[in-house]
Coordinates of C-alpha atoms in Angstrom, one line a residue:
X1 CA -251.0 -89.5 286.8
X2 CA -251.6 -87.1 283.9
X3 CA -252.4 -88.6 280.6
X4 CA -253.8 -87.4 277.3
X5 CA -256.9 -89.6 276.8
X6 CA -258.2 -89.4 273.2
X7 CA -261.9 -89.7 272.8
X8 CA -262.1 -88.7 269.1
X9 CA -265.0 -90.4 267.3
X10 CA -264.9 -90.6 263.5
X11 CA -268.3 -89.2 262.7
X12 CA -267.9 -90.1 259.1
X13 CA -267.0 -93.6 260.1
X14 CA -270.4 -94.0 261.7
X15 CA -271.9 -93.1 258.3
X16 CA -270.2 -95.8 256.5
X17 CA -270.8 -98.3 259.3
X18 CA -274.5 -97.7 259.1
X19 CA -274.6 -98.5 255.3
X20 CA -274.3 -102.1 254.7
X21 CA -271.0 -102.8 256.4
X22 CA -272.1 -105.7 258.5
X23 CA -270.0 -108.8 257.8
X24 CA -272.0 -111.1 255.6
X25 CA -269.9 -114.0 256.8
X26 CA -270.4 -114.5 260.5
X27 CA -267.5 -117.0 260.9
X28 CA -264.1 -116.0 262.2
X29 CA -262.6 -115.9 258.7
X30 CA -264.0 -113.4 256.2
X31 CA -263.2 -113.7 252.5
X32 CA -262.0 -110.6 250.7
X33 CA -264.6 -109.0 248.4
X34 CA -264.3 -106.5 245.6
X35 CA -264.4 -102.9 246.5
X36 CA -267.8 -101.2 246.2
X37 CA -268.1 -99.3 242.9
X38 CA -267.9 -95.5 243.1
X39 CA -267.0 -95.4 246.8
X40 CA -264.0 -93.1 247.4
X41 CA -261.2 -95.1 249.2
X42 CA -258.6 -93.9 251.6
X43 CA -255.4 -92.9 249.8
X44 CA -252.8 -92.5 252.4
X45 CA -249.5 -94.3 252.9
X46 CA -249.5 -97.5 254.9
X47 CA -246.8 -98.0 257.5
X48 CA -245.7 -100.8 259.7
X49 CA -245.4 -99.4 263.3
X50 CA -242.7 -100.4 265.7
X51 CA -245.5 -101.3 268.1
X52 CA -249.1 -101.8 267.2
X53 CA -251.9 -103.1 269.5
X54 CA -255.6 -103.0 270.2
X55 CA -257.2 -101.8 273.4
X56 CA -260.7 -101.6 274.8
X57 CA -261.9 -103.9 272.0
X58 CA -265.7 -104.3 272.7
X59 CA -268.9 -104.9 270.8
X60 CA -269.0 -101.4 269.2
X61 CA -265.6 -99.8 269.8
X62 CA -261.8 -100.3 269.6
X63 CA -258.7 -98.2 270.3
X64 CA -256.0 -98.8 267.7
X65 CA -252.7 -97.7 269.2
X66 CA -249.2 -97.5 267.7
X67 CA -245.8 -95.9 267.8
X68 CA -243.0 -95.5 265.4
X69 CA -242.5 -96.7 261.8
X70 CA -240.5 -99.8 261.0
X71 CA -240.5 -99.2 257.2
X72 CA -238.3 -96.1 256.8
X73 CA -237.5 -92.8 258.3
X74 CA -240.6 -91.0 257.2
X75 CA -243.0 -89.5 259.7
X76 CA -245.2 -92.0 261.4
X77 CA -248.9 -92.3 260.6
X78 CA -251.4 -89.8 261.9
X79 CA -254.6 -91.7 261.1
X80 CA -256.2 -95.1 260.4
X81 CA -258.8 -96.3 257.9
X82 CA -261.1 -99.2 258.7
X83 CA -263.8 -101.3 257.0
X84 CA -265.2 -104.7 256.5
X85 CA -263.6 -105.2 253.0
X86 CA -259.7 -105.4 253.3
X87 CA -259.4 -104.3 249.6
X88 CA -261.6 -101.2 249.9
X89 CA -261.4 -99.1 253.1
X90 CA -263.7 -96.1 252.5
X91 CA -262.3 -92.6 252.8
X92 CA -265.2 -91.7 255.1
X93 CA -263.7 -94.2 257.7
X94 CA -260.4 -92.3 258.2
X95 CA -259.9 -91.5 261.8
X96 CA -257.3 -89.1 263.2
X97 CA -255.1 -90.1 266.1
X98 CA -254.1 -88.2 269.2
X99 CA -250.5 -88.4 270.2
X100 CA -249.6 -88.8 273.9
X101 CA -246.7 -87.2 275.7
X102 CA -244.8 -90.5 275.3
X103 CA -245.3 -90.6 271.6
X104 CA -248.1 -93.2 271.3
X105 CA -250.8 -92.5 268.6
X106 CA -254.3 -93.5 269.6
X107 CA -257.3 -93.7 267.3
X108 CA -260.6 -94.3 269.1
X109 CA -263.2 -95.8 266.8
X110 CA -266.8 -96.2 267.8
X111 CA -270.1 -97.1 266.1
X112 CA -268.9 -100.6 265.2
X113 CA -271.2 -103.5 264.6
X114 CA -271.0 -106.4 267.1
X115 CA -269.5 -109.7 266.2
X116 CA -268.1 -108.4 262.9
X117 CA -264.7 -108.7 261.2
X118 CA -263.0 -105.4 260.4
X119 CA -259.7 -104.6 258.6
X120 CA -257.6 -101.5 259.2
X121 CA -254.6 -99.7 257.8
X122 CA -252.3 -97.6 259.9
X123 CA -251.5 -94.6 257.7
X124 CA -254.8 -94.5 255.9
X125 CA -254.3 -96.5 252.8
X126 CA -257.3 -98.1 251.0
X127 CA -256.0 -101.7 251.4
X128 CA -255.4 -103.4 254.7
X129 CA -252.5 -105.6 255.6
X130 CA -254.1 -109.1 256.1
X131 CA -252.7 -109.2 259.6
X132 CA -254.4 -106.0 260.6
X133 CA -257.8 -107.3 261.4
X134 CA -260.0 -107.9 264.4
X135 CA -263.5 -109.1 265.3
X136 CA -265.7 -107.0 267.6
X137 CA -267.2 -108.7 270.6
X138 CA -270.7 -110.0 270.6
X139 CA -273.3 -108.0 272.4
X140 CA -273.3 -108.3 276.2
X141 CA -274.5 -111.7 277.3
X142 CA -274.2 -113.4 273.9
X143 CA -271.7 -115.7 272.2
X144 CA -269.9 -115.0 269.0
X145 CA -271.2 -116.6 265.8
X146 CA -268.8 -119.6 266.3
X147 CA -270.3 -120.3 269.7
X148 CA -267.1 -120.0 271.7
X149 CA -265.1 -117.3 273.5
X150 CA -261.4 -118.1 273.7
X151 CA -259.1 -116.4 276.3
X152 CA -255.3 -116.7 276.1
X153 CA -253.5 -116.0 279.5
X154 CA -249.8 -115.5 280.0
X155 CA -248.1 -114.7 283.3
X156 CA -244.6 -113.4 284.2
X157 CA -243.9 -113.7 280.5
X158 CA -241.5 -110.8 280.0
X159 CA -238.2 -112.6 280.3
X160 CA -237.0 -111.9 276.7
X161 CA -236.1 -108.4 277.7
X162 CA -233.7 -109.6 280.5
X163 CA -230.4 -111.4 279.7
X164 CA -230.3 -112.2 283.5
X165 CA -233.5 -114.3 283.2
X166 CA -233.4 -115.4 279.5
X167 CA -230.6 -118.0 279.9
X168 CA -229.9 -121.5 281.0
X169 CA -232.9 -123.8 281.1
X170 CA -235.1 -120.8 280.5
X171 CA -233.3 -119.4 277.5
X172 CA -235.8 -118.6 274.8
X173 CA -238.6 -119.6 277.2
X174 CA -241.0 -116.8 276.4
X175 CA -240.9 -117.4 272.6
X176 CA -241.2 -121.2 273.2
X177 CA -244.4 -120.7 275.3
X178 CA -245.8 -118.5 272.6
X179 CA -244.9 -121.0 269.9
X180 CA -246.3 -123.9 272.0
X181 CA -249.6 -122.1 272.2
X182 CA -249.7 -121.6 268.5
X183 CA -248.8 -125.3 268.0
X184 CA -251.7 -126.3 270.1
X185 CA -254.1 -123.9 268.3
X186 CA -253.0 -125.2 264.9
X187 CA -253.6 -128.8 266.0
X188 CA -257.0 -128.1 267.5
X189 CA -259.1 -126.4 264.9
X190 CA -257.1 -123.1 264.5
X191 CA -259.5 -120.9 266.4
X192 CA -257.7 -117.7 267.5
X193 CA -258.0 -116.0 270.9
X194 CA -260.7 -113.4 271.4
X195 CA -259.0 -112.0 274.5
X196 CA -255.3 -111.7 275.5
X197 CA -254.7 -111.4 279.2
X198 CA -251.3 -110.6 280.7
X199 CA -250.9 -111.3 284.5
X200 CA -248.1 -108.8 285.2
X201 CA -244.3 -108.9 285.1
X202 CA -244.8 -108.4 281.4
X203 CA -241.4 -106.8 281.0
X204 CA -238.3 -107.5 283.1
X205 CA -236.5 -106.4 285.1
X206 CA -238.1 -103.0 285.6
X207 CA -241.0 -102.6 283.2
X208 CA -239.3 -99.9 281.2
X209 CA -240.6 -98.8 277.9
X210 CA -237.6 -100.5 276.1
X211 CA -238.2 -103.7 278.0
X212 CA -241.9 -103.7 277.0
X213 CA -240.9 -103.2 273.4
X214 CA -238.8 -106.4 273.5
X215 CA -240.9 -108.7 275.6
X216 CA -244.4 -107.5 274.5
X217 CA -244.5 -105.8 271.2
X218 CA -241.7 -107.7 269.4
X219 CA -242.8 -111.0 271.0
X220 CA -246.6 -111.0 270.3
X221 CA -246.7 -108.8 267.2
X222 CA -249.3 -110.6 265.2
X223 CA -251.5 -111.4 268.2
X224 CA -251.5 -107.7 269.4
X225 CA -252.5 -106.5 265.9
X226 CA -255.7 -108.6 266.0
X227 CA -256.7 -109.4 269.6
X228 CA -257.6 -107.0 272.4
X229 CA -254.8 -106.8 275.1
X230 CA -255.9 -106.6 278.7
X231 CA -253.1 -106.5 281.3
X232 CA -252.7 -106.3 285.1
X233 CA -249.8 -104.7 286.9
X234 CA -247.0 -106.8 288.5
X235 CA -244.2 -106.0 290.9
X236 CA -241.7 -105.6 288.1
X237 CA -243.9 -103.0 286.3
X238 CA -243.0 -100.9 289.4
X239 CA -239.3 -101.0 288.8
X240 CA -236.9 -101.5 291.7
X241 CA -235.9 -105.0 290.4
X242 CA -239.4 -106.0 291.5
X243 CA -238.8 -105.1 295.1
X244 CA -241.0 -102.0 295.3
X245 CA -243.3 -101.7 298.3
X246 CA -244.5 -98.2 297.2
X247 CA -248.3 -97.4 297.4
X248 CA -247.8 -94.7 294.8
X249 CA -247.1 -95.0 291.1
X250 CA -245.2 -91.7 291.3
X251 CA -242.5 -93.5 293.2
X252 CA -241.6 -95.8 290.3
X253 CA -237.8 -96.2 290.2
X254 CA -236.2 -98.5 287.6
X255 CA -232.8 -100.0 288.3
X256 CA -232.3 -100.7 284.7
X257 CA -233.4 -98.1 282.1
X258 CA -235.2 -94.9 282.8
X259 CA -238.7 -93.7 283.9
X260 CA -241.0 -91.9 281.6
X261 CA -241.0 -88.2 281.8
X262 CA -243.8 -85.9 283.0
X263 CA -246.5 -84.9 282.3
X264 CA -247.3 -88.5 281.8
X265 CA -246.9 -91.0 284.6
X266 CA -243.3 -92.1 285.2
X267 CA -244.6 -95.7 284.9
X268 CA -244.3 -97.0 281.3
X269 CA -247.1 -99.5 282.0
X270 CA -249.7 -96.8 282.4
X271 CA -248.4 -94.7 279.5
X272 CA -248.3 -97.7 277.1
X273 CA -251.9 -98.9 278.0
X274 CA -255.2 -97.1 277.6
X275 CA -257.4 -99.0 280.1
X276 CA -261.1 -98.4 280.7
X277 CA -261.8 -96.1 283.7
X278 CA -265.4 -95.1 282.9
X279 CA -266.9 -98.5 282.0
X280 CA -266.3 -97.9 278.3
X281 CA -266.5 -101.7 277.7
X282 CA -268.9 -102.7 280.5
X283 CA -268.6 -103.0 284.2
X284 CA -268.8 -100.4 286.9
X285 CA -266.4 -97.4 286.3
X286 CA -263.3 -97.6 288.5
X287 CA -262.0 -94.1 287.8
X288 CA -258.5 -95.4 287.6
X289 CA -256.4 -97.5 285.2
X290 CA -254.9 -99.4 288.2
X291 CA -258.0 -101.6 288.2
X292 CA -260.9 -102.0 285.9
X293 CA -263.4 -104.5 284.4
X294 CA -265.1 -105.2 281.1
X295 CA -267.6 -107.5 279.4
X296 CA -266.9 -109.7 276.4
X297 CA -270.1 -111.4 275.4
X298 CA -271.2 -113.6 278.3
X299 CA -267.8 -113.2 280.1
X300 CA -267.0 -110.6 282.7
X301 CA -263.3 -109.9 283.4
X302 CA -261.9 -108.0 286.3
X303 CA -258.3 -106.8 286.6
X304 CA -257.2 -105.8 290.1
X305 CA -254.0 -104.1 291.3
X306 CA -252.3 -106.2 293.9
X307 CA -249.0 -104.3 293.5
X308 CA -249.7 -100.6 294.2
X309 CA -253.3 -100.1 295.3
X310 CA -253.2 -103.1 297.6
X311 CA -250.3 -101.5 299.6
X312 CA -252.3 -98.6 300.9
X313 CA -255.2 -99.4 303.3
X314 CA -257.3 -96.6 302.0
X315 CA -256.7 -97.5 298.3
X316 CA -257.1 -101.2 299.0
X317 CA -260.5 -100.5 300.7
X318 CA -261.6 -98.4 297.7
X319 CA -260.6 -101.2 295.4
X320 CA -262.4 -103.8 297.5
X321 CA -265.6 -101.6 297.6
X322 CA -265.4 -101.1 293.8
X323 CA -265.0 -104.8 293.0
X324 CA -267.8 -105.7 295.3
X325 CA -270.1 -103.2 293.5
X326 CA -268.9 -104.4 290.1
X327 CA -269.6 -108.0 290.9
X328 CA -273.0 -107.2 292.3
X329 CA -273.9 -105.4 289.1
X330 CA -272.7 -108.1 286.7
X331 CA -275.1 -110.6 285.1
X332 CA -272.5 -112.4 283.0
X333 CA -272.5 -116.2 282.8
X334 CA -268.8 -116.4 283.6
X335 CA -266.5 -114.2 285.7
X336 CA -262.7 -114.2 285.5
X337 CA -260.5 -112.2 287.9
X338 CA -256.8 -111.4 287.3
X339 CA -254.2 -109.9 289.5
X340 CA -250.5 -110.6 290.0
X341 CA -250.0 -111.9 293.6
X342 CA -251.6 -115.4 293.9
X343 CA -253.5 -116.2 297.1
X344 CA -252.0 -119.8 297.2
X345 CA -248.6 -120.7 296.0
X346 CA -245.5 -122.8 296.9
X347 CA -243.7 -121.9 293.7
X348 CA -240.9 -119.5 293.5
X349 CA -242.8 -117.5 296.1
X350 CA -244.5 -118.9 299.2
X351 CA -248.0 -117.7 300.2
X352 CA -247.1 -118.3 303.8
X353 CA -244.2 -115.9 303.8
X354 CA -244.4 -112.1 303.3
X355 CA -240.7 -111.8 302.3
X356 CA -240.1 -108.7 304.4
X357 CA -243.2 -107.0 303.1
X358 CA -242.6 -107.5 299.4
X359 CA -245.2 -110.3 299.3
X360 CA -247.6 -108.8 301.8
X361 CA -250.2 -108.3 299.0
X362 CA -250.6 -112.1 298.9
X363 CA -252.0 -112.1 302.4
X364 CA -254.2 -109.0 301.8
X365 CA -255.7 -110.4 298.6
X366 CA -256.4 -113.8 300.1
X367 CA -257.8 -112.5 303.4
X368 CA -259.9 -109.6 302.1
X369 CA -260.7 -110.3 298.5
X370 CA -261.2 -114.1 298.3
X371 CA -264.4 -113.9 300.4
X372 CA -265.8 -111.4 298.0
X373 CA -265.0 -113.5 295.0
X374 CA -266.7 -116.5 296.6
X375 CA -269.7 -114.6 297.7
X376 CA -270.4 -113.1 294.3
X377 CA -270.0 -115.9 291.8
X378 CA -266.5 -115.5 290.5
X379 CA -265.5 -118.7 288.6
X380 CA -261.7 -118.3 288.0
X381 CA -258.9 -116.3 289.6
X382 CA -255.6 -116.1 287.9
X383 CA -252.3 -114.8 289.3
X384 CA -248.6 -115.0 288.4
X385 CA -245.6 -113.9 290.5
X386 CA -244.5 -117.5 291.2
X387 CA -242.8 -118.9 288.1
X388 CA -244.8 -122.1 288.2
X389 CA -248.2 -123.5 287.2
X390 CA -250.4 -124.4 290.2
X391 CA -254.1 -125.0 290.0
X392 CA -256.4 -125.3 293.0
X393 CA -259.4 -127.5 293.7
X394 CA -262.8 -125.8 293.7
X395 CA -262.3 -123.7 296.9
X396 CA -264.1 -121.5 299.3
X397 CA -263.5 -120.2 302.8
X398 CA -259.7 -120.7 303.0
X399 CA -258.0 -117.4 304.0
X400 CA -255.3 -118.7 306.3
X401 CA -251.9 -120.2 306.0
X402 CA -251.4 -123.6 304.2
X403 CA -251.4 -125.6 307.4
X404 CA -255.0 -124.5 308.1
X405 CA -256.3 -125.9 304.9
X406 CA -258.8 -128.7 305.4
X407 CA -260.1 -130.3 302.2
X408 CA -263.3 -131.5 304.0
X409 CA -264.2 -127.9 304.7
X410 CA -262.7 -125.9 301.9
X411 CA -263.2 -128.0 298.7
X412 CA -266.0 -129.5 296.7
X413 CA -265.8 -133.2 297.3
X414 CA -266.4 -136.1 295.0
X415 CA -268.6 -139.1 295.8
X416 CA -265.7 -140.8 297.7
X417 CA -265.3 -137.8 300.0
X418 CA -262.1 -136.6 298.4
X419 CA -261.5 -133.2 296.7
X420 CA -262.9 -133.3 293.2
X421 CA -260.4 -132.9 290.4
X422 CA -262.5 -130.9 288.0
X423 CA -261.9 -133.6 285.3
X424 CA -264.1 -136.2 283.7
X425 CA -266.9 -137.4 286.0
X426 CA -265.5 -134.9 288.7
X427 CA -266.1 -131.8 286.6
X428 CA -267.2 -128.9 288.7
X429 CA -270.6 -127.3 288.6
X430 CA -271.1 -123.6 289.0
X431 CA -273.8 -124.1 291.5
X432 CA -272.1 -126.4 294.0
X433 CA -273.5 -129.0 296.4
X434 CA -274.1 -126.2 298.9
X435 CA -276.8 -124.8 296.5
X436 CA -274.9 -121.6 295.8
X437 CA -272.3 -120.3 293.3
X438 CA -269.7 -120.1 296.1
X439 CA -266.5 -121.7 295.0
X440 CA -263.6 -120.6 292.8
X441 CA -260.7 -122.2 291.0
X442 CA -257.5 -120.3 291.9
X443 CA -254.6 -120.7 289.4
X444 CA -251.0 -119.6 289.4
X445 CA -250.0 -119.2 285.8
X446 CA -246.5 -117.6 286.1
X447 CA -244.4 -119.8 283.9
X448 CA -244.9 -118.1 280.6
X449 CA -241.3 -117.0 280.4
X450 CA -239.4 -119.0 283.1
X451 CA -240.0 -122.0 285.3
X452 CA -237.9 -121.9 288.4
X453 CA -239.0 -124.7 290.6
X454 CA -241.1 -125.0 293.9
X455 CA -240.3 -123.8 297.4
X456 CA -242.1 -126.9 298.5
X457 CA -241.9 -130.0 296.2
X458 CA -245.2 -131.2 297.6
X459 CA -247.0 -128.0 296.5
X460 CA -249.7 -126.1 298.3
X461 CA -252.3 -128.5 299.8
X462 CA -255.1 -126.4 298.2
X463 CA -253.7 -127.3 294.7
X464 CA -254.7 -130.3 292.6
X465 CA -251.9 -129.8 290.1
X466 CA -248.5 -128.1 290.5
X467 CA -245.3 -127.9 288.5
X468 CA -242.3 -125.7 288.8
X469 CA -240.5 -127.3 285.9
X470 CA -242.8 -126.7 283.0
X471 CA -243.1 -123.5 280.9
X472 CA -246.6 -122.8 279.5
X473 CA -249.7 -120.6 279.2
X474 CA -253.4 -121.0 279.8
X475 CA -256.3 -121.2 277.3
X476 CA -259.9 -120.8 278.6
X477 CA -262.8 -121.7 276.4
X478 CA -266.4 -120.8 277.3
X479 CA -269.9 -121.2 275.8
X480 CA -273.2 -120.9 277.5
X481 CA -273.0 -124.0 279.6
X482 CA -269.4 -125.1 279.8
X483 CA -266.0 -123.5 280.8
X484 CA -262.8 -125.5 280.0
X485 CA -259.4 -124.3 281.1
X486 CA -256.1 -125.9 279.9
X487 CA -252.5 -125.5 280.8
X488 CA -250.5 -125.8 277.6
X489 CA -246.7 -126.3 277.8
X490 CA -244.1 -125.0 275.4
X491 CA -244.4 -128.0 273.2
X492 CA -248.1 -127.5 272.7
X493 CA -249.2 -130.3 275.1
X494 CA -252.0 -130.1 277.6
X495 CA -250.6 -130.9 281.0
X496 CA -253.7 -130.0 283.1
X497 CA -257.3 -129.1 282.5
X498 CA -260.6 -128.7 284.3
X499 CA -264.2 -128.1 283.4
X500 CA -267.0 -126.1 285.1
X501 CA -270.6 -126.6 283.9
X502 CA -273.6 -124.4 284.6

């Protein structure tokens, strides 16, 4: 895959960042201040891009990425300005963008101050749109000033781009899930997300560029302008109506729409995203955008490729070796792993059935990767693929079919000898009764655009909670001692939750 990777650092921006630009208000909201006297400000023309999003948002860096201009037919922006005062973005902060073959403009900004609110303008004007703001991550191992890191997770969300899926009981489902999340946020203190994770099948039916525009950029416009986006690849990102079994991204074949043209990858997913390959935001360098990791404060997140890399024994082995090394090197309090194909499901897919090879990655991930997660302190694993929400008990050691599951062997038990729920007095502890950090909660969160029932109404025996009828998304909150995960439906109601303490 050939891709123009911009690594332009605004040297002048470092100058202004070193001179009193640290946010004096360490809370999430930052009040506007008067521009500094006698400081030259940016004087370009602001635009509203067709798509605007943040990538690789870390403690000292961010990539601001955009394409197009919604406002008029003038040429789109070639630079951004950034600062801690929305009413006075200094001219020294202006950062040029590099344009990729597929027309995305990328401005890489480094030298930022951790846990600080910044404002930016696309086009280089001296005043920022209030929605164009972000907060850098705290330093590695620390919490932000508000004491909490919030993660928003959506899976199989991209139904808005497919008339075939966005109909009937699921009509408007993706927007409803988004709005339900915002309803819950507004009713519970208003704290925004720090991380936005997408579990694959982000754009149906073939993950084309146009489908991404509808189901990602038009759907989550405000979130993407202020929160770092971290995706994983699903089967529909590889075209073929989601039926591809190709081990090579070069064999992407959309049934609806068209592939991207060389010299970029034919896969729009890779051309849209600029994902860390060299440990730019923490973690062991993977050398590929197909899987990667990053740190955000005291949270370590790993995105694996269960769709393409997993289908080649050599590539799967390389990914397994990389994730093992990455986990061994991490010292984070909490670890979250995301990939598309869930190890345990009885939703619209069945983890006991390989579906003629289409779902073989379910078996490979469960059999080969789950033991690594459990041996190296992973706390949560999230997948999609099934259009359901299914949440496991606190598990270890189960790599077989569902009829081999034994709660007495594979789960953390409560005082009555039953599988613990993770709720109330049965909250999980990171160090389990075995004396090791050896269990994981595995969750299917694939109902963020459609809910299509269960292949088995009883659900998978490894799951504490299952529903194939409810649309929703997941919010994970962590501090130093407690992790709380919630499934929030399209009405803003919490249908399931669990707690892990350390």
